C-alpha cells in the first residue's frame, strides 16, 4: 500500500499544466497565469490632483496672499498652459496637475471672489499631488507566471491597459457517483436507500481549486452502466468515480474501468479515512477513484484530487502544513496516516468528537484536517501538531 506522499507523487507523475488560452478580465478568479503579466502603461499616467481645489506654486502659499485663477483642470480635460507666480488653476480630484504647480490647496482653505482666491489657511508643506507612476510603471511585473489570480487582478490589469491575459486552461473534472441505494434530494426513499450527496461537495471543492466541474450522474451497481459513465467522462482531464472502490460484491468500478482499457496506477493508500482511494489513466484522462463514505471522499479529494487539479491549472502547489497546539489529548495512531476533522482557531486545535468516515455534519464545524503520521505516539494538550486548512 502506498503512503500518502507516494500516492501524491504517483498522481502527479507525468502531469504538466494544461495549455494556455486568453482570458477576459471578468473571468480571472481561480485562473493561473501562463506567462508574466507586464504593465502596458504607467499608472497614474500623469501627476494628478488628490483633492478638489486649486493647483498653485507652493512658494505663493502665505496666509492672506491673493492669486489669479487662470483656468480649469477637471478630470479628463487638462489645462494646457503653465502656472506662474501669483497664478492658480481650478482643479478637481483626478485632474492633471498643470506644469509649474507643485501643490494643490483644497478649496476649503481659500476664499474665492470672481477670478481671485485668497489663501486663508497656512499650508505646511506641498501636498495633494499624486506623482505619475506611484502605483506602477509601464514594464513593471504585475503578476508572475504561475500566479493564481484573485478578485483584484481584473482591476489591476485593466488599470495597466491590458484587455486579456494568458492563463492555463481550466482542468475539466467529471464526477460520477455509483450505487443502487442512492437517490436524489427530494426523493421518497425505500428501505435501505439514502440520499446521493457527495458530488455537491466534490464539484464545489474542485471548482475552488480551479476546475470546471461537471457532475455526470449516478451509475447503477452494474459494470455496463459504470462503463457508460467512463465513456461520458472521456473528454475530461480528470474523471472522479465516487464509491464502489472497495472489495464488496457490488463494487464494480475498478472492473468497469479495466474493461474500458483503463490502467491502474495504485489501488489503495495507507490513509485514514480513504484507504480504497485508487488512481489510474484511461485515454487522456487521469482517474482518481474516491471511496463512497462521505468523509472519506471529502478528505481524499482534499489530499489527492487537489494537487492534480491545481497542477493541471498551472499552479505550483503542495499542501501547506501549518502548526497548532492541541487542546485535547490524542491517542496513538496506527498504520495509516490519519487526517482528523478538526477545529482550529488562533493556533489552538482539537479534533471533532466523532471521526466516523460516514459523517458529514462534523464538516460544519471543522475547518482543518489534523495530520497524524503513521504510528505517531499519543499526545497531550499543549503538544504541537500539523494541520492543513479545509477552509
Ligand atoms: N471488507 C472490507 N470492507 C470495506 C473496506 C475494506 O478494506 N474491506 N474498506 C472500507 C472503507 S475504508 C471504506 S472508505 C468503504 C468505501 O467503500 P466504497 O468506495 O466501495 O464505497 P461504497 O461501498 O460504494 O459506499 C460506502 C458508503 O458510502 C455511501 N455512499 C456511496 N456513495 C455515496 C454518495 N454519492 N453520496 C452519499 N453516500 C454515498 C454508501 O451508501 C455506503 O454507505 O468501504 C469499507 N468497506
Ligand atoms: O477509509 Mo474508510 O474511508 O476508513 O472509512
Coordinates of C-alpha atoms and ligand atoms in Angstrom, one line a residue:
X1 CA 0.0 0.0 0.0
X2 CA 1.4 3.5 -0.9
X3 CA 1.9 6.2 1.7
X4 CA 0.1 9.5 1.2
X5 CA 3.3 11.1 -0.1
X6 CA 3.9 8.2 -2.6
X7 CA 0.3 8.3 -3.8
X8 CA 0.5 12.1 -4.5
X9 CA 3.8 11.6 -6.3
X10 CA 2.2 8.8 -8.4
X11 CA -0.8 11.0 -9.2
X12 CA 1.4 13.9 -10.3
X13 CA 3.8 11.7 -12.3
X14 CA 4.0 13.0 -16.0
X15 CA 1.4 15.7 -15.2
X16 CA 2.1 19.1 -16.8
X17 CA -0.1 22.2 -16.8
X18 CA -2.7 22.4 -19.5
X19 CA -2.2 24.6 -22.5
X20 CA -2.7 28.4 -22.4
X21 CA -5.7 30.4 -23.5
X22 CA -6.6 34.1 -23.3
X23 CA -9.0 35.0 -20.5
X24 CA -11.0 38.2 -20.4
X25 CA -10.7 40.4 -17.3
X26 CA -14.1 39.3 -16.0
X27 CA -13.0 35.6 -15.9
X28 CA -9.8 35.6 -14.0
X29 CA -10.7 34.4 -10.5
X30 CA -9.2 31.0 -9.9
X31 CA -7.1 31.1 -13.1
X32 CA -3.3 30.7 -13.2
X33 CA -1.1 32.9 -15.4
X34 CA 0.7 31.1 -18.2
X35 CA 3.2 34.0 -18.6
X36 CA 4.4 37.1 -16.8
X37 CA 1.8 39.9 -16.9
X38 CA 3.6 43.2 -17.7
X39 CA 2.0 46.7 -17.3
X40 CA 1.4 48.3 -20.7
X41 CA 1.1 51.7 -19.1
X42 CA 2.2 53.8 -16.2
X43 CA -0.5 54.4 -13.5
X44 CA -1.4 57.2 -12.8
X45 CA -0.1 58.2 -16.3
X46 CA 0.3 61.9 -15.2
X47 CA 0.7 63.8 -11.9
X48 CA -2.9 64.0 -10.7
X49 CA -4.7 66.1 -8.0
X50 CA -5.8 64.1 -5.0
X51 CA -8.3 66.8 -3.9
X52 CA -10.8 69.4 -5.2
X53 CA -9.2 72.9 -5.0
X54 CA -6.5 74.9 -6.8
X55 CA -3.2 74.0 -8.4
X56 CA -0.6 76.5 -7.2
X57 CA 3.0 77.2 -6.6
X58 CA 3.9 76.3 -3.0
X59 CA 6.1 79.3 -2.8
X60 CA 3.0 81.5 -3.1
X61 CA 1.3 79.9 -0.1
X62 CA 1.2 82.7 2.5
X63 CA -1.9 83.4 4.5
X64 CA -3.6 86.5 3.0
X65 CA -1.9 86.1 -0.4
X66 CA -4.2 86.7 -3.4
X67 CA -3.8 84.6 -6.6
X68 CA -5.5 84.9 -10.0
X69 CA -7.3 81.9 -11.3
X70 CA -6.2 81.5 -15.0
X71 CA -8.1 78.3 -16.0
X72 CA -9.6 75.0 -15.0
X73 CA -8.4 71.3 -14.9
X74 CA -11.2 68.9 -14.3
X75 CA -10.5 65.1 -14.6
X76 CA -10.1 64.2 -18.2
X77 CA -9.5 67.8 -19.5
X78 CA -6.0 69.1 -18.6
X79 CA -5.2 72.8 -18.6
X80 CA -2.7 73.2 -21.4
X81 CA -0.6 76.1 -20.0
X82 CA 1.9 76.8 -17.3
X83 CA 1.3 78.3 -13.8
X84 CA 3.5 81.2 -12.9
X85 CA 4.0 83.0 -9.6
X86 CA 0.7 84.6 -8.4
X87 CA -1.5 82.2 -10.5
X88 CA -3.8 79.3 -9.7
X89 CA -5.8 76.8 -11.8
X90 CA -9.1 75.5 -10.5
X91 CA -8.6 71.7 -10.3
X92 CA -10.7 68.7 -9.3
X93 CA -9.8 65.2 -7.9
X94 CA -8.2 63.2 -10.7
X95 CA -7.4 66.3 -12.8
X96 CA -3.9 66.6 -14.4
X97 CA -1.7 69.0 -12.4
X98 CA -0.6 71.8 -14.8
X99 CA 3.1 72.5 -15.4
X100 CA 4.6 74.9 -12.9
X101 CA 2.3 73.8 -10.0
X102 CA 3.7 71.8 -7.0
X103 CA 0.8 72.0 -4.6
X104 CA -3.0 71.7 -4.6
X105 CA -4.7 73.9 -1.9
X106 CA -8.0 72.4 -1.0
X107 CA -11.0 74.7 -1.7
X108 CA -11.9 74.8 2.0
X109 CA -8.6 76.7 2.6
X110 CA -9.4 79.6 0.2
X111 CA -11.9 82.3 -0.3
X112 CA -12.9 82.9 -4.0
X113 CA -14.2 86.1 -5.4
X114 CA -14.5 86.2 -9.2
X115 CA -11.1 85.3 -10.7
X116 CA -9.3 85.8 -7.4
X117 CA -8.6 83.4 -4.5
X118 CA -7.3 84.4 -1.1
X119 CA -5.2 81.9 1.0
X120 CA -7.0 81.5 4.4
X121 CA -5.0 78.7 6.0
X122 CA -1.3 78.0 6.5
X123 CA 0.0 75.3 4.1
X124 CA 2.7 73.5 6.0
X125 CA 4.1 71.5 3.0
X126 CA 3.5 70.8 -0.6
X127 CA 0.8 68.1 -0.9
X128 CA -2.3 66.6 -2.6
X129 CA -0.4 65.7 -5.8
X130 CA -0.1 62.0 -6.9
X131 CA 3.0 61.6 -8.9
X132 CA 2.9 59.8 -12.2
X133 CA 3.6 56.1 -11.7
X134 CA 3.0 55.9 -7.9
X135 CA 1.0 52.7 -8.4
X136 CA 3.1 51.1 -11.2
X137 CA 5.1 51.9 -14.3
X138 CA 4.9 50.7 -17.9
X139 CA 7.0 47.5 -18.0
X140 CA 6.5 46.6 -14.3
X141 CA 5.7 43.0 -13.4
X142 CA 2.1 42.8 -12.2
X143 CA 1.8 39.0 -11.8
X144 CA 4.5 36.4 -12.5
X145 CA 4.0 33.2 -14.5
X146 CA 2.1 30.5 -12.4
X147 CA 0.5 33.1 -10.2
X148 CA -3.0 32.2 -9.0
X149 CA -5.3 35.1 -9.8
X150 CA -7.9 36.5 -7.3
X151 CA -10.7 39.1 -7.3
X152 CA -8.5 42.1 -7.6
X153 CA -6.4 41.1 -10.6
X154 CA -9.0 42.1 -13.2
X155 CA -8.9 45.7 -11.9
X156 CA -5.1 45.8 -11.7
X157 CA -4.6 44.5 -15.3
X158 CA -7.4 46.9 -16.6
X159 CA -5.7 49.9 -15.0
X160 CA -2.5 48.8 -16.8
X161 CA -4.5 48.9 -20.1
X162 CA -4.4 45.1 -20.5
X163 CA -7.6 43.7 -22.0
X164 CA -6.9 39.9 -21.6
X165 CA -4.2 37.7 -20.2
X166 CA -2.7 34.3 -21.0
X167 CA -3.8 31.7 -18.4
X168 CA -3.8 27.9 -18.3
X169 CA -7.0 26.2 -19.4
X170 CA -9.2 25.1 -16.5
X171 CA -9.0 21.3 -15.9
X172 CA -12.3 19.7 -16.8
X173 CA -13.3 17.4 -13.9
X174 CA -16.1 14.8 -14.5
X175 CA -17.6 13.4 -11.3
X176 CA -20.0 10.4 -11.1
X177 CA -21.4 8.6 -8.2
X178 CA -22.3 4.9 -8.1
X179 CA -24.7 2.8 -6.0
X180 CA -28.2 1.5 -6.4
X181 CA -29.0 2.8 -2.9
X182 CA -28.5 6.5 -3.9
X183 CA -31.5 8.7 -4.7
X184 CA -31.6 12.4 -5.4
X185 CA -32.6 15.0 -2.8
X186 CA -36.4 15.4 -2.7
X187 CA -37.0 11.6 -3.3
X188 CA -39.2 9.4 -1.2
X189 CA -36.8 6.7 0.0
X190 CA -37.5 3.0 0.0
X191 CA -35.9 0.9 2.8
X192 CA -32.2 0.8 2.6
X193 CA -31.9 3.8 0.3
X194 CA -30.1 7.1 1.2
X195 CA -29.6 10.4 -0.5
X196 CA -26.8 10.9 -3.0
X197 CA -24.8 13.8 -1.5
X198 CA -21.0 13.5 -2.1
X199 CA -20.8 15.2 -5.6
X200 CA -22.2 18.5 -4.2
X201 CA -19.0 18.8 -2.1
X202 CA -16.7 17.3 -4.6
X203 CA -17.8 19.6 -7.5
X204 CA -17.7 22.7 -5.3
X205 CA -14.3 21.8 -3.9
X206 CA -12.7 21.2 -7.3
X207 CA -14.1 24.5 -8.7
X208 CA -12.4 26.2 -5.8
X209 CA -9.1 24.7 -6.9
X210 CA -9.6 26.0 -10.4
X211 CA -11.5 23.2 -12.2
X212 CA -14.5 23.3 -14.4
X213 CA -16.5 20.6 -12.7
X214 CA -19.4 18.6 -14.3
X215 CA -21.5 16.0 -12.5
X216 CA -22.3 13.2 -14.9
X217 CA -24.9 11.5 -12.7
X218 CA -25.2 8.3 -10.6
X219 CA -24.3 4.9 -12.1
X220 CA -26.2 1.8 -11.1
X221 CA -24.3 -1.1 -9.5
X222 CA -23.6 -2.7 -12.8
X223 CA -20.4 -2.9 -14.8
X224 CA -22.1 -1.9 -18.1
X225 CA -23.7 1.2 -16.5
X226 CA -20.4 2.3 -14.9
X227 CA -18.6 1.8 -18.2
X228 CA -21.1 4.1 -19.9
X229 CA -20.1 6.8 -17.3
X230 CA -16.4 6.4 -18.0
X231 CA -17.3 6.8 -21.7
X232 CA -19.2 10.0 -20.9
X233 CA -16.3 11.4 -19.0
X234 CA -13.8 10.6 -21.8
X235 CA -13.2 14.2 -22.8
X236 CA -12.5 15.3 -19.2
X237 CA -8.9 15.9 -17.9
X238 CA -9.9 14.1 -14.6
X239 CA -12.6 11.5 -14.0
X240 CA -13.7 11.0 -10.4
X241 CA -15.8 8.0 -9.8
X242 CA -17.1 8.0 -6.2
X243 CA -17.9 4.8 -4.3
X244 CA -17.7 1.2 -5.3
X245 CA -14.0 1.4 -4.7
X246 CA -13.7 -1.2 -2.1
X247 CA -13.9 -5.0 -2.1
X248 CA -17.6 -5.7 -1.8
X249 CA -19.5 -7.9 -4.2
X250 CA -21.2 -4.8 -5.8
X251 CA -18.0 -2.7 -6.0
X252 CA -17.7 -2.8 -9.8
X253 CA -15.9 0.5 -10.5
X254 CA -12.4 -0.9 -11.0
X255 CA -13.5 -3.8 -13.1
X256 CA -15.6 -1.5 -15.3
X257 CA -12.5 0.8 -15.6
X258 CA -10.3 -2.1 -16.7
X259 CA -12.9 -3.1 -19.3
X260 CA -12.7 0.4 -20.7
X261 CA -9.0 0.0 -21.2
X262 CA -8.0 1.8 -18.0
X263 CA -4.7 1.2 -16.4
X264 CA -4.4 1.3 -12.6
X265 CA -1.5 3.2 -11.1
X266 CA -2.3 2.3 -7.5
X267 CA -5.3 0.8 -5.8
X268 CA -5.0 1.6 -2.1
X269 CA -3.4 4.2 0.1
X270 CA -2.3 4.0 3.7
X271 CA -4.6 6.8 4.8
X272 CA -7.5 7.1 7.2
X273 CA -10.1 7.8 6.1
X274 CA -9.8 6.8 2.5
X275 CA -7.9 3.5 2.2
X276 CA -9.8 2.4 -1.0
X277 CA -8.7 5.6 -2.9
X278 CA -7.2 4.5 -6.3
X279 CA -5.7 6.1 -9.3
X280 CA -5.2 5.3 -13.0
X281 CA -5.4 6.6 -16.5
X282 CA -7.9 5.9 -19.3
X283 CA -7.4 7.5 -22.7
X284 CA -6.2 11.1 -22.0
X285 CA -7.9 11.3 -18.6
X286 CA -6.4 10.8 -15.1
X287 CA -8.8 8.9 -12.9
X288 CA -8.9 9.2 -9.1
X289 CA -11.4 6.8 -7.6
X290 CA -12.7 8.0 -4.3
X291 CA -14.3 5.9 -1.5
X292 CA -18.1 6.4 -1.2
X293 CA -18.2 7.2 2.5
X294 CA -18.8 11.0 2.6
X295 CA -15.9 12.0 4.9
X296 CA -13.6 9.6 3.1
X297 CA -14.5 11.2 -0.2
X298 CA -14.0 14.7 1.0
X299 CA -10.7 14.1 2.8
X300 CA -9.2 12.2 -0.1
X301 CA -10.4 14.8 -2.6
X302 CA -8.5 17.4 -0.5
X303 CA -5.4 15.2 -0.3
X304 CA -5.2 13.7 -3.7
X305 CA -7.5 15.5 -6.2
X306 CA -6.5 19.0 -5.1
X307 CA -2.8 18.7 -6.1
X308 CA -3.8 17.3 -9.5
X309 CA -6.3 20.0 -10.3
X310 CA -4.0 22.7 -9.2
X311 CA -1.1 21.3 -11.2
X312 CA -3.1 21.0 -14.4
X313 CA -4.4 24.5 -13.8
X314 CA -0.8 25.7 -13.8
X315 CA -0.2 26.2 -10.1
X316 CA 3.0 25.2 -8.3
X317 CA 1.4 23.8 -5.2
X318 CA 1.8 21.4 -2.3
X319 CA -0.4 21.1 0.8
X320 CA 0.6 23.9 3.2
X321 CA 1.0 22.2 6.5
X322 CA 0.7 24.6 9.5
X323 CA 1.4 24.0 13.2
X324 CA -1.0 24.4 16.1
X325 CA -1.2 23.3 19.8
X326 CA -3.6 20.6 20.9
X327 CA -6.4 21.5 23.3
X328 CA -7.4 17.8 23.8
X329 CA -5.4 14.6 24.2
X330 CA -4.9 12.3 21.1
X331 CA -4.4 8.6 21.2
X332 CA -1.5 6.9 19.3
X333 CA -2.0 6.5 15.6
X334 CA -2.0 3.2 13.8
X335 CA -0.5 2.0 10.4
X336 CA -2.3 4.6 8.2
X337 CA -1.6 8.3 8.1
X338 CA -4.7 9.9 9.6
X339 CA -6.4 13.1 8.8
X340 CA -8.8 14.1 11.6
X341 CA -11.5 16.6 11.0
X342 CA -10.6 19.3 13.5
X343 CA -11.4 22.8 14.6
X344 CA -8.5 25.3 14.6
X345 CA -8.6 28.8 16.0
X346 CA -5.7 31.1 16.7
X347 CA -3.2 28.3 16.8
X348 CA -5.3 26.0 19.1
X349 CA -6.7 22.8 17.6
X350 CA -8.9 20.0 18.7
X351 CA -10.4 17.1 16.6
X352 CA -14.2 16.9 16.4
X353 CA -15.7 14.3 18.7
X354 CA -16.8 11.7 16.1
X355 CA -14.4 10.7 13.3
X356 CA -16.6 8.1 11.6
X357 CA -16.0 8.3 7.9
X358 CA -19.7 8.3 7.0
X359 CA -20.3 11.7 8.8
X360 CA -21.0 15.0 7.1
X361 CA -22.2 17.1 10.0
X362 CA -18.7 17.4 11.6
X363 CA -17.6 19.4 8.5
X364 CA -20.0 22.1 9.5
X365 CA -17.7 23.0 12.4
X366 CA -14.4 21.5 11.1
X367 CA -12.1 23.9 9.3
X368 CA -8.9 21.8 9.3
X369 CA -7.5 18.4 8.8
X370 CA -5.2 17.4 11.7
X371 CA -2.4 15.1 10.3
X372 CA -1.3 12.1 12.3
X373 CA 1.7 10.3 10.8
X374 CA 1.9 6.5 10.7
X375 CA 2.4 5.1 14.2
X376 CA 2.5 8.6 15.7
X377 CA 2.6 8.4 19.6
X378 CA -0.2 9.6 21.9
X379 CA -0.1 13.3 22.5
X380 CA -1.4 15.5 25.4
X381 CA -2.9 19.0 25.4
X382 CA -0.3 21.6 24.6
X383 CA 1.7 19.3 22.2
X384 CA 2.3 20.6 18.7
X385 CA 0.6 19.0 15.7
X386 CA 0.4 19.7 11.9
X387 CA -2.7 20.5 10.1
X388 CA -4.0 21.8 6.7
X389 CA -6.8 24.2 6.3
X390 CA -10.0 22.9 4.8
X391 CA -11.5 26.4 4.7
Ligands
LIG1 N1 -14.1 -5.9 3.8 C1 -13.8 -4.6 3.6 N2 -14.8 -3.7 3.6 C2 -14.5 -2.4 3.5 C3 -13.2 -2.0 3.3 C4 -12.1 -2.9 3.3 O1 -10.9 -2.7 3.2 N3 -12.5 -4.3 3.5 N4 -12.9 -0.6 3.3 C5 -13.9 0.2 3.9 C6 -13.5 1.6 3.7 S1 -12.2 2.1 4.5 C7 -14.3 2.4 3.0 S2 -14.0 4.1 2.9 C8 -15.5 1.9 2.3 C9 -15.6 2.5 0.9 O2 -16.1 1.7 0.1 P1 -16.6 2.1 -1.4 O3 -15.7 3.1 -2.0 O4 -16.7 0.8 -2.1 O5 -18.0 2.8 -1.2 P2 -19.4 2.2 -1.2 O6 -19.4 0.9 -0.7 O7 -20.0 2.4 -2.5 O8 -20.1 3.2 -0.2 C10 -19.7 3.3 1.1 C11 -20.8 4.1 1.9 O9 -20.9 5.4 1.4 C12 -22.2 5.6 0.9 N5 -22.2 6.4 -0.4 C13 -21.6 6.0 -1.5 N6 -21.7 6.9 -2.4 C14 -22.3 8.0 -1.9 C15 -22.8 9.2 -2.4 N7 -22.5 9.6 -3.6 N8 -23.4 10.1 -1.5 C16 -23.7 9.7 -0.2 N9 -23.3 8.5 0.3 C17 -22.6 7.6 -0.6 C18 -22.8 4.2 0.6 O10 -24.2 4.2 0.6 C19 -22.2 3.4 1.7 O11 -22.9 3.7 2.9 O12 -15.6 0.5 2.3 C20 -15.3 -0.1 3.5 N10 -15.5 -1.5 3.4
LIG2 O1 -11.0 4.8 4.8 MO1 -12.5 4.4 5.1 O2 -12.5 5.8 4.4 O3 -11.7 4.3 6.6 O4 -13.9 4.5 6.0

